[in-house]
Tab-separated table of C-alpha atoms in Angstrom:
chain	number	residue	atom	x	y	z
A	1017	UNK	CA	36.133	5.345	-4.155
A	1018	UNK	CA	35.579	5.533	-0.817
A	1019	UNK	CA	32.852	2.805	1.319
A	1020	UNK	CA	30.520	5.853	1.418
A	1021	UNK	CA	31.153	6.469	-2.415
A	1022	UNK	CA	31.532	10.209	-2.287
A	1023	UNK	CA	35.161	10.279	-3.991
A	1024	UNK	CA	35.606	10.703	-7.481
A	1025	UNK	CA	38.510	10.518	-10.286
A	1026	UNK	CA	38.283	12.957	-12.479
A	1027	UNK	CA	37.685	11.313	-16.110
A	1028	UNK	CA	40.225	12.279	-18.701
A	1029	UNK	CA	40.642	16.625	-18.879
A	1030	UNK	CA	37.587	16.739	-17.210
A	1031	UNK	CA	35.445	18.219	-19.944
A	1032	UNK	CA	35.427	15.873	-22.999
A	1033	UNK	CA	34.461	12.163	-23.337
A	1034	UNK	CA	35.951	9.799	-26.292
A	1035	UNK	CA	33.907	8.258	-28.759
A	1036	UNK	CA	32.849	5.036	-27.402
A	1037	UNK	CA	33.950	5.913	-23.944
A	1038	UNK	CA	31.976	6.268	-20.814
A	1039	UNK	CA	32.091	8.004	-17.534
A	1040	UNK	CA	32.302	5.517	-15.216
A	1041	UNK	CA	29.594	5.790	-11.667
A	1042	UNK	CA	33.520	5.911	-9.346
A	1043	UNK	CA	34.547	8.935	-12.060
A	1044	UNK	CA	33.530	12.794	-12.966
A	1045	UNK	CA	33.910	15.847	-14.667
A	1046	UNK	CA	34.742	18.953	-13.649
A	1047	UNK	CA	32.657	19.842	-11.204
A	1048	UNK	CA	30.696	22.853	-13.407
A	1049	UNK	CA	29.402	19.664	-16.113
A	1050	UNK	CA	28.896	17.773	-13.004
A	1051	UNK	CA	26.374	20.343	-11.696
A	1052	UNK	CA	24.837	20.638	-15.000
A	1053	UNK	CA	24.229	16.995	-15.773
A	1054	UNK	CA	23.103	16.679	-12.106
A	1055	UNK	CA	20.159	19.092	-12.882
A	1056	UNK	CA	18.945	17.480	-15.820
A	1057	UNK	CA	18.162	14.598	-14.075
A	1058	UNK	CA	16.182	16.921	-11.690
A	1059	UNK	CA	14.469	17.806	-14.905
A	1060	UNK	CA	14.277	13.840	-16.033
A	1061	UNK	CA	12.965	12.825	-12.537
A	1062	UNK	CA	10.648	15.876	-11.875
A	1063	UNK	CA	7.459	15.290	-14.206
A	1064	UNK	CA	6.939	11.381	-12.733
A	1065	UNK	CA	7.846	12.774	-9.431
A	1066	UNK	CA	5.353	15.301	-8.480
A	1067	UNK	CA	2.581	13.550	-10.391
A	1068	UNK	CA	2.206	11.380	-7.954
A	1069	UNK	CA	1.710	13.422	-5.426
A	1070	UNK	CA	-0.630	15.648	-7.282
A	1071	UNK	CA	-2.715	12.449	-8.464
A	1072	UNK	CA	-3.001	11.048	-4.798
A	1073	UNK	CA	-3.193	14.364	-2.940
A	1074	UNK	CA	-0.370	14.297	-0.883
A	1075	UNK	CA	2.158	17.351	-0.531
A	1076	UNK	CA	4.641	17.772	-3.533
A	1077	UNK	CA	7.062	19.407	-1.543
A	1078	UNK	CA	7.371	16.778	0.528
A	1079	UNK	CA	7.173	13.634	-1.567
A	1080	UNK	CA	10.422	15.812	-3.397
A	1081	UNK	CA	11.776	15.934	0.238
A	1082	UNK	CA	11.993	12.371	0.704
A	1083	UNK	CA	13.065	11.651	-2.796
A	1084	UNK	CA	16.725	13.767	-2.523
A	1085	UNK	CA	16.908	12.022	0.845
A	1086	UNK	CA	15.875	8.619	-0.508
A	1087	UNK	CA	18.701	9.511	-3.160
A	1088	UNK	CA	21.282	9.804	-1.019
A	1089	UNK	CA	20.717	7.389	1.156
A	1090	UNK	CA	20.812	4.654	-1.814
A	1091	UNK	CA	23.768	6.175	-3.210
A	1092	UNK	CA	25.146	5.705	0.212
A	1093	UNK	CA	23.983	1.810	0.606
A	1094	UNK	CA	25.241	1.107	-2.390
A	1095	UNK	CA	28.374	2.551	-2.289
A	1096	UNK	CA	28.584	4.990	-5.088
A	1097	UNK	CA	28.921	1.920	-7.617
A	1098	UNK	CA	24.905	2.485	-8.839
A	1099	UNK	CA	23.981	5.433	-10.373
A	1100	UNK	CA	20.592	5.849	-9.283
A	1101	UNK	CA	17.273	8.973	-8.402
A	1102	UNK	CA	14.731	7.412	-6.316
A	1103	UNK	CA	11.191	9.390	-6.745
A	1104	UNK	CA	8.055	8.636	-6.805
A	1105	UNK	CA	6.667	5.415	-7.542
A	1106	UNK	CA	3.618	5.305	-10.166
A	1107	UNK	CA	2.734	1.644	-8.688
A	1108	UNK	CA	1.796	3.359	-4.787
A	1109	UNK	CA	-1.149	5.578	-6.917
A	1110	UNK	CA	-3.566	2.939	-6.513
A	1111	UNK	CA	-3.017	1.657	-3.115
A	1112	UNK	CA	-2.369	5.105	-1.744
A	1113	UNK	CA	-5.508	6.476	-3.368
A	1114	UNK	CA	-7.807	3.674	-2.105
A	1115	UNK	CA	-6.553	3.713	1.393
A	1116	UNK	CA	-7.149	7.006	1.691
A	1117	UNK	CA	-10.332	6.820	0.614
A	1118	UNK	CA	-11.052	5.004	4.062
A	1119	UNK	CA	-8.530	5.540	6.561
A	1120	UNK	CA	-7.022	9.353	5.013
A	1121	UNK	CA	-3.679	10.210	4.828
A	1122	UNK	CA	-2.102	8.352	7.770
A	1123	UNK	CA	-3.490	4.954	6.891
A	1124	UNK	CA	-2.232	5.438	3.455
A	1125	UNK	CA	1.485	6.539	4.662
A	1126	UNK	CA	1.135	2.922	7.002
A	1127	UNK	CA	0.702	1.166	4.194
A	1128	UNK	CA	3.719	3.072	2.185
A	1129	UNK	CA	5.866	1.780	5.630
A	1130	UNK	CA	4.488	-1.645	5.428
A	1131	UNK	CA	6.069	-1.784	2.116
A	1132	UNK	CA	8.996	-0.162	2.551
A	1133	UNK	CA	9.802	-2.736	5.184
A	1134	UNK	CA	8.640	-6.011	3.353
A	1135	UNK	CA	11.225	-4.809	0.149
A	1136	UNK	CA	14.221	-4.318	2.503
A	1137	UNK	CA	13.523	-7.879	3.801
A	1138	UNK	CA	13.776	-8.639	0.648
A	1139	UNK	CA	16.786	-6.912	-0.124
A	1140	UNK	CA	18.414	-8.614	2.700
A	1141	UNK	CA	17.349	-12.196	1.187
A	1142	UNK	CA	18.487	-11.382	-2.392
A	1143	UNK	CA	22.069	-9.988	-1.099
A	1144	UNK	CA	22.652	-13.402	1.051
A	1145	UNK	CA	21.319	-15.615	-1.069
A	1146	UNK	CA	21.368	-14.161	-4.883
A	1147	UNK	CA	18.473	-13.273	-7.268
A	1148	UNK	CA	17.749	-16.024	-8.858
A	1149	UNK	CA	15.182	-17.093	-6.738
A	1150	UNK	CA	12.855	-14.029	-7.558
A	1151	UNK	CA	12.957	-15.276	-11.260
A	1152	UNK	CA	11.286	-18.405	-10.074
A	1153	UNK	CA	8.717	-16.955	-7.717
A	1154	UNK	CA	7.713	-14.505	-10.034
A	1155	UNK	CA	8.776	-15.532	-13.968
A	1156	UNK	CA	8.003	-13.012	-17.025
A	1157	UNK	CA	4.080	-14.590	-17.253
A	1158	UNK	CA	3.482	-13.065	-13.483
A	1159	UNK	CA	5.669	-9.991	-13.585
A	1160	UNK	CA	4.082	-8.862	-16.546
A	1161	UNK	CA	0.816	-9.445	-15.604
A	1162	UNK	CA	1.115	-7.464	-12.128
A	1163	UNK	CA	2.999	-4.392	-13.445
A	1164	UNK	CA	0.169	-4.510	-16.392
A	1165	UNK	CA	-3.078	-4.871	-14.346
A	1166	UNK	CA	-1.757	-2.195	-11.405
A	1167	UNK	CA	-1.728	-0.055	-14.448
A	1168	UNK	CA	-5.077	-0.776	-16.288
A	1169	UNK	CA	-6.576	-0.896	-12.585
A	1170	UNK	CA	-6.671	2.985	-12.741
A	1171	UNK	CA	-8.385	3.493	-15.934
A	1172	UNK	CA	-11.622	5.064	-14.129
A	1173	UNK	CA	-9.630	7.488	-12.032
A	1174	UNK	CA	-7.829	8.993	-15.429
A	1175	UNK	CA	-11.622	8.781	-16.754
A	1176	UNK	CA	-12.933	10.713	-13.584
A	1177	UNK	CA	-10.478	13.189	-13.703
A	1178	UNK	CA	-10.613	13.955	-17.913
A	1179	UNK	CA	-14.391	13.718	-17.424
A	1180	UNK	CA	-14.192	17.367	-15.131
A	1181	UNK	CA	-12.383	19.375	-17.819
A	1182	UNK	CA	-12.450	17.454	-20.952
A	1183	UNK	CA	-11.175	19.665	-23.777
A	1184	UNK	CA	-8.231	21.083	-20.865
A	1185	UNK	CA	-7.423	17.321	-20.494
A	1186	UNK	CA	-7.677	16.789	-24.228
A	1187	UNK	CA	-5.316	19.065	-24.817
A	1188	UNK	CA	-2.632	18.146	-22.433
A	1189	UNK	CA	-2.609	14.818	-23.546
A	1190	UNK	CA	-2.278	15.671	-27.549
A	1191	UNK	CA	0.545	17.468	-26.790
A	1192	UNK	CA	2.063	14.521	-25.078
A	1193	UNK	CA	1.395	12.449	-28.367
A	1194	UNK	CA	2.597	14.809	-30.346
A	1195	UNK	CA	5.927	15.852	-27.997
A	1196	UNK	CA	6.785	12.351	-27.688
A	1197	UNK	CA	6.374	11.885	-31.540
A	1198	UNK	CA	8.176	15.148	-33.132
A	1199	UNK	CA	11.380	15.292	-30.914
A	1200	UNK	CA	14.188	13.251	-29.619
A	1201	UNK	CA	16.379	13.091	-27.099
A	1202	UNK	CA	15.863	14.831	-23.208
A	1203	UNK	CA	12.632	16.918	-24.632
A	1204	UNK	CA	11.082	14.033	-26.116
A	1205	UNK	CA	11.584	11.444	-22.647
A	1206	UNK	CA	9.555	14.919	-21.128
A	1207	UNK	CA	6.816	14.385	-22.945
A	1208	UNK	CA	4.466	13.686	-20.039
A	1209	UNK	CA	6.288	17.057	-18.474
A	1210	UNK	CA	5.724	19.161	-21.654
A	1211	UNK	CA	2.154	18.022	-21.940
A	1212	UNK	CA	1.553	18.940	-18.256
A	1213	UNK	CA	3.131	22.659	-18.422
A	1214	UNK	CA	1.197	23.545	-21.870
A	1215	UNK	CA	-2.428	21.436	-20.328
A	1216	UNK	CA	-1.778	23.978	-17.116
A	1217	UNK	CA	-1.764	27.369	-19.186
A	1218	UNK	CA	-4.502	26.107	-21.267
A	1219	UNK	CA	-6.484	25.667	-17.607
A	1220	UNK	CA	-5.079	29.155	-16.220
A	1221	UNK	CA	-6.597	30.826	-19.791
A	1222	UNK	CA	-10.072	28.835	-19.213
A	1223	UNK	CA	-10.170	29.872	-15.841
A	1224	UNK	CA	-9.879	26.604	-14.125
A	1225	UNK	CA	-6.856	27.509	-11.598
A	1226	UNK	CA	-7.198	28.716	-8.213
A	1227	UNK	CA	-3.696	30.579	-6.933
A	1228	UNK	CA	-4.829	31.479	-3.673
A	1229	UNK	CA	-2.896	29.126	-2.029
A	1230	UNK	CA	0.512	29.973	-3.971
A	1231	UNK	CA	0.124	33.567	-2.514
A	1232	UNK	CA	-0.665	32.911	0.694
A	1233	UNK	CA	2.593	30.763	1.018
A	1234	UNK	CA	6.084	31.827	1.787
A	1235	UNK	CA	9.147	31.093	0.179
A	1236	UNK	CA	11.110	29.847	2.317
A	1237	UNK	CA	9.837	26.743	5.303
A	1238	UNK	CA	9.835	23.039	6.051
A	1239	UNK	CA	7.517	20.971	3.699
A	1240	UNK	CA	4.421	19.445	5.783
A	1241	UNK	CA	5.213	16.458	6.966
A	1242	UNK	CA	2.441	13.497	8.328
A	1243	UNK	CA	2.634	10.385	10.542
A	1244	UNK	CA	1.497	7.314	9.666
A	1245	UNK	CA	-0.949	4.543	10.818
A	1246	UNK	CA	-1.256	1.516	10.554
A	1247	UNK	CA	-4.178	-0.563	10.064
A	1248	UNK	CA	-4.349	-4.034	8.965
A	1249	UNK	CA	-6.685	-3.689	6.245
A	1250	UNK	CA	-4.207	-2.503	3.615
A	1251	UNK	CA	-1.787	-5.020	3.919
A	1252	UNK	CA	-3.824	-6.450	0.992
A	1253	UNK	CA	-3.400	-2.702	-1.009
A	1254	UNK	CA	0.523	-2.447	-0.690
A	1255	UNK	CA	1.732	-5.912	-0.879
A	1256	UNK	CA	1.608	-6.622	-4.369
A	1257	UNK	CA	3.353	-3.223	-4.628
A	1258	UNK	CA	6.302	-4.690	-3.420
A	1259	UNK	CA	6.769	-7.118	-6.278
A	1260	UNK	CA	6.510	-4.492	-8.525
A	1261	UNK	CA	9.602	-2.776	-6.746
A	1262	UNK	CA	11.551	-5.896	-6.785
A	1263	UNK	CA	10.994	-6.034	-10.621
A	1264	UNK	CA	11.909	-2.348	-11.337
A	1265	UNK	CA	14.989	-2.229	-9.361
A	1266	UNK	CA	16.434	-5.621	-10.854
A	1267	UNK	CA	15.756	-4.575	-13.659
A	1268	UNK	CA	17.433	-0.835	-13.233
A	1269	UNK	CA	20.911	-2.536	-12.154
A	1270	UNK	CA	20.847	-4.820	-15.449
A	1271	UNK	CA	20.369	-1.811	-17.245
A	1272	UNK	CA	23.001	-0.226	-15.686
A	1273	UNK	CA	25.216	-2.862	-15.694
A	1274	UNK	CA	24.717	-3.596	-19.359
A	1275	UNK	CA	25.386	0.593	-20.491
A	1276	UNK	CA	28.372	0.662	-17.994
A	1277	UNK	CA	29.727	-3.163	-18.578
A	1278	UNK	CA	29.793	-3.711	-15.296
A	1279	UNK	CA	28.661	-6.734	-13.273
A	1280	UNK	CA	26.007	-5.470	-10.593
A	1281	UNK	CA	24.702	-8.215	-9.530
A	1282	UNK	CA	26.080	-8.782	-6.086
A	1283	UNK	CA	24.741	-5.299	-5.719
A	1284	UNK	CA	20.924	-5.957	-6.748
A	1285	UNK	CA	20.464	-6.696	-2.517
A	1286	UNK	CA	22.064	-3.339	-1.546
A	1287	UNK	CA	19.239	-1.899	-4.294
A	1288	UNK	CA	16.652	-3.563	-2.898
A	1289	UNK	CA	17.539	-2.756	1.083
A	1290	UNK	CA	18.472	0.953	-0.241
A	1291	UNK	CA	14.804	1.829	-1.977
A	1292	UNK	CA	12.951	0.075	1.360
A	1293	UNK	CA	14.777	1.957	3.386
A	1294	UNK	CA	13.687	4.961	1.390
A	1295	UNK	CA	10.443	4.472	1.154
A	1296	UNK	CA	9.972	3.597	4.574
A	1297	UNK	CA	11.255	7.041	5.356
A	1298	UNK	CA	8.581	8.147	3.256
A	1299	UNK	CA	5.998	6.858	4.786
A	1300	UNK	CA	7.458	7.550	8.358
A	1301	UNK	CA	7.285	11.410	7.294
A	1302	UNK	CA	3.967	12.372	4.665
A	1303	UNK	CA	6.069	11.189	1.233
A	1304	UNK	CA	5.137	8.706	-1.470
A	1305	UNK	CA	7.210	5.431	-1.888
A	1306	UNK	CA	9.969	5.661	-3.816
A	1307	UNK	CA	11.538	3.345	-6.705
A	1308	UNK	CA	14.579	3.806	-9.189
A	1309	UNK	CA	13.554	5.926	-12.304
A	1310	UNK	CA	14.444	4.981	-15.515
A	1311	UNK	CA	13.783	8.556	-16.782
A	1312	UNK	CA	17.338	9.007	-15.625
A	1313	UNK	CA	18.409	6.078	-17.638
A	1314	UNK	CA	17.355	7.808	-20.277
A	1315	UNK	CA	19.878	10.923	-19.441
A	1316	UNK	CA	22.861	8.833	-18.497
A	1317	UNK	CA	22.494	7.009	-22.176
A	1318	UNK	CA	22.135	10.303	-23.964
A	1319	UNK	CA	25.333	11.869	-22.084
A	1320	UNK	CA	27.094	8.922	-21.810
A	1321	UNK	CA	27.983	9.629	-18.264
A	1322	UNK	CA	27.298	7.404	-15.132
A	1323	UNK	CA	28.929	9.214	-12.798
A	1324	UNK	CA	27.343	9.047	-9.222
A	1325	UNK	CA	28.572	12.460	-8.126
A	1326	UNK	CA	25.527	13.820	-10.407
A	1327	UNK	CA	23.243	12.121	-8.666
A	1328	UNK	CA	24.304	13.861	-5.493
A	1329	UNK	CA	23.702	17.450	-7.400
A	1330	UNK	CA	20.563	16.114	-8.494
A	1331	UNK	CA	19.774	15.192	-4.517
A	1332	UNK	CA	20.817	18.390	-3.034
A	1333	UNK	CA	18.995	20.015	-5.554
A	1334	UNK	CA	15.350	18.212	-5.219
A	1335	UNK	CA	16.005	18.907	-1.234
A	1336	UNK	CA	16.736	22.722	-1.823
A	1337	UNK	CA	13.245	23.050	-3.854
A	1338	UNK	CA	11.587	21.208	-1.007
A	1339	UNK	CA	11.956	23.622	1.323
A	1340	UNK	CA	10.211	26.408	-1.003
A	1341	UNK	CA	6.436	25.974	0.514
A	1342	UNK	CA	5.905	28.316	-2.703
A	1343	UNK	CA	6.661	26.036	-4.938
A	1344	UNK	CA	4.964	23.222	-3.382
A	1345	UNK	CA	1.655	25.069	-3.511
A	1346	UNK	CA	2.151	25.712	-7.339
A	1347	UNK	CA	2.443	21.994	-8.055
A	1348	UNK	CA	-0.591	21.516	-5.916
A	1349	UNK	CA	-2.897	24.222	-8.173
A	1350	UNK	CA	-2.120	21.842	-11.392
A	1351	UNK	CA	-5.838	20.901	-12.046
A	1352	UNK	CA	-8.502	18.127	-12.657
A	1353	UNK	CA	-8.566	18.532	-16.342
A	1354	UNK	CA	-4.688	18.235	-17.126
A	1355	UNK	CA	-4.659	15.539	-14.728
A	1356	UNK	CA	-7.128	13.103	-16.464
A	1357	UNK	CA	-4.949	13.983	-19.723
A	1358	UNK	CA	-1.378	13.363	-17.871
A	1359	UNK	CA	-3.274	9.806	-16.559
A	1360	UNK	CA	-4.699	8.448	-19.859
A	1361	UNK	CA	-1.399	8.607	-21.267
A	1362	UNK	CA	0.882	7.526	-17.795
A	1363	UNK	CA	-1.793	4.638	-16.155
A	1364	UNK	CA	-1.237	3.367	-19.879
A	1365	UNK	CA	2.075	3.485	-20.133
A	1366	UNK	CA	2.259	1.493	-17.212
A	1367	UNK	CA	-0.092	-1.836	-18.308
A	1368	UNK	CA	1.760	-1.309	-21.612
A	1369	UNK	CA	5.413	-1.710	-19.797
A	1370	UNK	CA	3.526	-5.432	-18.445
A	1371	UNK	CA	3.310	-6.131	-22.099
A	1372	UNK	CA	6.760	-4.984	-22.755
A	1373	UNK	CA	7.652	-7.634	-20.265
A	1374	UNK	CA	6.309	-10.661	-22.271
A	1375	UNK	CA	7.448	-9.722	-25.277
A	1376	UNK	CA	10.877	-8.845	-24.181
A	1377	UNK	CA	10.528	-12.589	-22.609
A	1378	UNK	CA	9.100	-13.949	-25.053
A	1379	UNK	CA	6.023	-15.449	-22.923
A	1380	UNK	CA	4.326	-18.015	-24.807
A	1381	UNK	CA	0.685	-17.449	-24.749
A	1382	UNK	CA	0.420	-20.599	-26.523
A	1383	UNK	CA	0.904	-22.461	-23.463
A	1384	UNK	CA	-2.804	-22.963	-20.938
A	1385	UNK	CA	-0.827	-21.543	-17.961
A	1386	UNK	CA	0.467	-18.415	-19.231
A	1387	UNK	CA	-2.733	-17.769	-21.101
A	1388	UNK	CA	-4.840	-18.721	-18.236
A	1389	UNK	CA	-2.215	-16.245	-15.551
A	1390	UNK	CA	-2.904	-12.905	-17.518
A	1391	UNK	CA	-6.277	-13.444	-18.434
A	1392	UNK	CA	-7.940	-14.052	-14.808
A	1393	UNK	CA	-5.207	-11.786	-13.055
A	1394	UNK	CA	-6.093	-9.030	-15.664
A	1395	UNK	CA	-9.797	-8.466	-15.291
A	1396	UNK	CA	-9.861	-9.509	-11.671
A	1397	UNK	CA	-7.355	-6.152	-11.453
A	1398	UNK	CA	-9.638	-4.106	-14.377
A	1399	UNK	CA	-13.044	-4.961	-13.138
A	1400	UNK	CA	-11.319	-4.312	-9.607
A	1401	UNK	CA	-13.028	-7.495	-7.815
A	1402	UNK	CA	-13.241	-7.022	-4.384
A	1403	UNK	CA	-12.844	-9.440	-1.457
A	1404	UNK	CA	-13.980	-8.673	2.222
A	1405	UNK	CA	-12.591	-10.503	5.367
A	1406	UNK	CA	-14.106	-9.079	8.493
A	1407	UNK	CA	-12.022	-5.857	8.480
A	1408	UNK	CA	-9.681	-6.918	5.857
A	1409	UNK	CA	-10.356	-6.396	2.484
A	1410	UNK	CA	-8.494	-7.159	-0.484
A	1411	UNK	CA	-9.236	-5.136	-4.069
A	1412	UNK	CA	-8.590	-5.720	-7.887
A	1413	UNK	CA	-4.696	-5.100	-7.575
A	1414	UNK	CA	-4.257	-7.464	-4.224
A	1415	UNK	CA	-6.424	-10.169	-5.558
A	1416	UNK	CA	-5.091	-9.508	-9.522
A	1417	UNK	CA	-1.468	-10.341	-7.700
A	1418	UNK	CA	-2.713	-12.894	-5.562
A	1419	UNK	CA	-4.616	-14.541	-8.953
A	1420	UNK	CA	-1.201	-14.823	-10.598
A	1421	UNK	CA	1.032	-16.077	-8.445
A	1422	UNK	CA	-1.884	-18.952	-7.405
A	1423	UNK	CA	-2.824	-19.434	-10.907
A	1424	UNK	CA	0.584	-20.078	-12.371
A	1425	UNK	CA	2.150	-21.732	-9.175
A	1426	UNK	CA	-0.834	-24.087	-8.889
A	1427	UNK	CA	-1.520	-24.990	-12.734
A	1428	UNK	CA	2.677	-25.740	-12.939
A	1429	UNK	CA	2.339	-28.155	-10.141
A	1430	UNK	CA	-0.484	-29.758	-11.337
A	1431	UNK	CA	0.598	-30.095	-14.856
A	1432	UNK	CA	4.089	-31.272	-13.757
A	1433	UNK	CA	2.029	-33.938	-11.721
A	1434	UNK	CA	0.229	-35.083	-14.332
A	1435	UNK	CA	2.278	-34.662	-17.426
A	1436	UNK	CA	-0.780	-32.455	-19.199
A	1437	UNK	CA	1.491	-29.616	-20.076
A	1438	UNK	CA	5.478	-28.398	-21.065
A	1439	UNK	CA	6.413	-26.565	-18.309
A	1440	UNK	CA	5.412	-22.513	-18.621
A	1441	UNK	CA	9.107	-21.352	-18.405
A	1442	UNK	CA	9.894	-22.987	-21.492
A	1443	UNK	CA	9.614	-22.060	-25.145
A	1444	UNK	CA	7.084	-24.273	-27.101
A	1445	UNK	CA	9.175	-26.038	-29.774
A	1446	UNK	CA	8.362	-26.927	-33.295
A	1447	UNK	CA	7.646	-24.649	-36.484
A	1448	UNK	CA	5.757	-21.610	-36.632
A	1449	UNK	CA	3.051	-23.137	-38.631
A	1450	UNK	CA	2.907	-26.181	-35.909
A	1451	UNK	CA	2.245	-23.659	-33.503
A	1452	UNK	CA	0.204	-21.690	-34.854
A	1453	UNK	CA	-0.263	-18.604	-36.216
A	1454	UNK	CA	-0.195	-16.331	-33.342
A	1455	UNK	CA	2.941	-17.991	-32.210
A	1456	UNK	CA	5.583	-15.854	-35.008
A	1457	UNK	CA	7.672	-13.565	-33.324
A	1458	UNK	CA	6.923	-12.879	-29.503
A	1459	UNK	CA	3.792	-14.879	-28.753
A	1460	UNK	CA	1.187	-12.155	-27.393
């Protein structure tokens, strides 16, 4: 392969794969599979992608512009050796939708460049000096707690928006239960998808669509594209963002690495660097931030193939649909009603993956400081505290984040000072019934 990775072997005749064999991200098929595989993860990615936009009110076309282009470009960065789609981020739907809320559109897109820049600093600090400093800055207890209260922190907007159409919304989101429930593989990771499609024809039947703007649009154009600003006043909204990105990409090359068997570590830098980059694109031009999606994950386990020239299909592709202004304006009509549905299930999903985190980790809530992290961090981000500054001013997610870190960081030091406490990181020892009885298992 190449430094820009954009050679590939071809893997065995080019059209079967062995039993407990892989395609490898440096190999393909023939190039007609290729294609194929390439456009279900436009499928995979497409769902998360636009709702984004849709829940935020930016364009669609263009967040899927600066996805296929934040695509390539990591494919590029990384050299072809991560197989990766970079769309829309679920953690920018808070930030994005509060800074609009006072500064429009262009503040918002500010903040999206603000943290497209901090990650690729920090990209540039994990590739010279390793990872393993990220694990100490933010363990399992603090990770989990973020990526769980940026979630629960937009509870009232999936309430707001289920509250303006609620049996359109209920609708939408029993057939995600029930799509995720009755089938496997690629149509059951669509749930969320399949939920949206069936809420939107329940909406067109009740009347609740407007397509005046799909037929005054033309087929073929540019997607609209925005400039930022920049105001200092949501530095506080998109920071703790940031961490969130570290945390997903990390954790996308250890998946990787573990389906493929390949270390990626010296790569998690290039990662990092790549998905700034993108998402300060983004944010330069009218799109959403970008992260790595593990809806793709999802494909590459169920096809067994990791091959990066897919991902370029799927790139090309997303770009292609981006410049159909029609298209964009159908993904704008999708509305308030299917929404609220599509955002009980997806803002929980997210404070559930949190949890995921500290059981996967096995956090033990047993122990003052881990206890004390989520609990304070969590309803400061629920309740969504607020803290003014002059101009500044710093909401449930910046001061949920800022709770965490402060809270762990502070009540380690002090124990460790005064020999009150084991330290957080490690597991409590002893029986189960020494414990205590919520300490069986993963202690949650």
């Amino acid at each position: 392969m190449n430094t820009l990775g954009t050679t590939w072997a071809v893997h065995g005749d080019g059209k079967t794969i062995k039993p407990g064999d892989v395609v490898a991200p440096h190999e393909r098929l023939s190039w007609p599979r290729t294609t194929g595989i390439g456009l279900q993860h436009v499928v995979a990615m497409f769902g998360s992608t636009f709702l984004v936009p849709i829940l935020t009110g930016m364009p669609p076309a263009t967040t899927l512009f600066f996805s296929g282009v934040g695509t390539v470009l990591f494919l590029i960065i990384t050299a072809g050796r991560i197989p990766s789609y970079l769309g829309s981020s679920f953690a920018f739907i808070a930030p994005i939708t509060a800074a609009q809320s006072e500064f429009g559109i262009g503040g918002a897109l500010g903040g999206v460049v603000m943290a497209g820049v901090v990650l690729a600093a920090i990209g540039l600090l994990v590739q010279r000096f390793g990872a393993a400093w990220i694990n100490l800055v933010m363990p399992p207890a603090v990770t989990g707690t973020i990526v769980a209260l940026i979630g629960l922190n937009l509870a009232p907007a999936a309430k707001g928006n289920f509250d303006k159409a609620p049996v359109t919304a209920l609708i939408t989101l029993v057939v995600i239960l029930l799509v995720s429930v009755l089938f496997r593989g690629i149509l059951g990771r669509l749930s969320i998808l399949v939920g949206v499609l069936v809420g939107y024809v329940a909406a067109v039947l009740r009347g609740e669509v407007d397509f005046g703007s799909i037929n005054t649009a033309s087929w073929i154009g540019l997607p609209p594209f925005h400039l930022p600003e920049f105001h200092f006043a949501v530095v506080g909204l998109f920071v703790p963002v940031v961490l969130v990105l570290v945390a997903e990409n990390i954790g996308h090359v250890k998946s990787v690495a573990l389906m493929t068997g390949k270390n990626l570590d010296p790569l998690a830098g290039r990662a990092l660097i790549a998905d700034g980059v993108a998402t300060t694109l983004a944010g330069l031009g009218g799109g959403s931030g970008t992260t790595t999606y593990a809806e793709n994950i999802g494909v590459m386990a169920a096809t067994r193939v990791y091959s990066t020239a897919a991902y370029w299909i799927a790139a090309f592709a997303a770009l292609l649909l981006s410049f159909c202004p029609k298209f964009g304006a159908a993904i704008a009509t999708v509305p308030p009603g299917v929404l609220g549905g599509a955002a009980t299930m997806l803002y929980g999903m997210i404070g559930v993956l949190g949890v995921r985190i500290w059981v996967q980790n096995k956090v033990n809530f047993s122990n003052p400081i881990n206890l004390t992290t989520a609990a304070v961090a969590l309803v400061v981000g629920i309740a969504d505290y607020t803290w003014s500054i002059g101009d500044l001013q710093f909401a449930g997610i910046a001061l949920g984040t800022a709770a965490a870190l402060v809270i762990y960081h502070g009540m380690s030091a002090l124990a460790r000072w005064r020999g009150t406490a084991p330290d957080p990181r490690e597991p409590e020892t002893g029986s189960p019934d020494e414990l205590g009885p919520d300490s069986r298992g993963a202690e949650i």
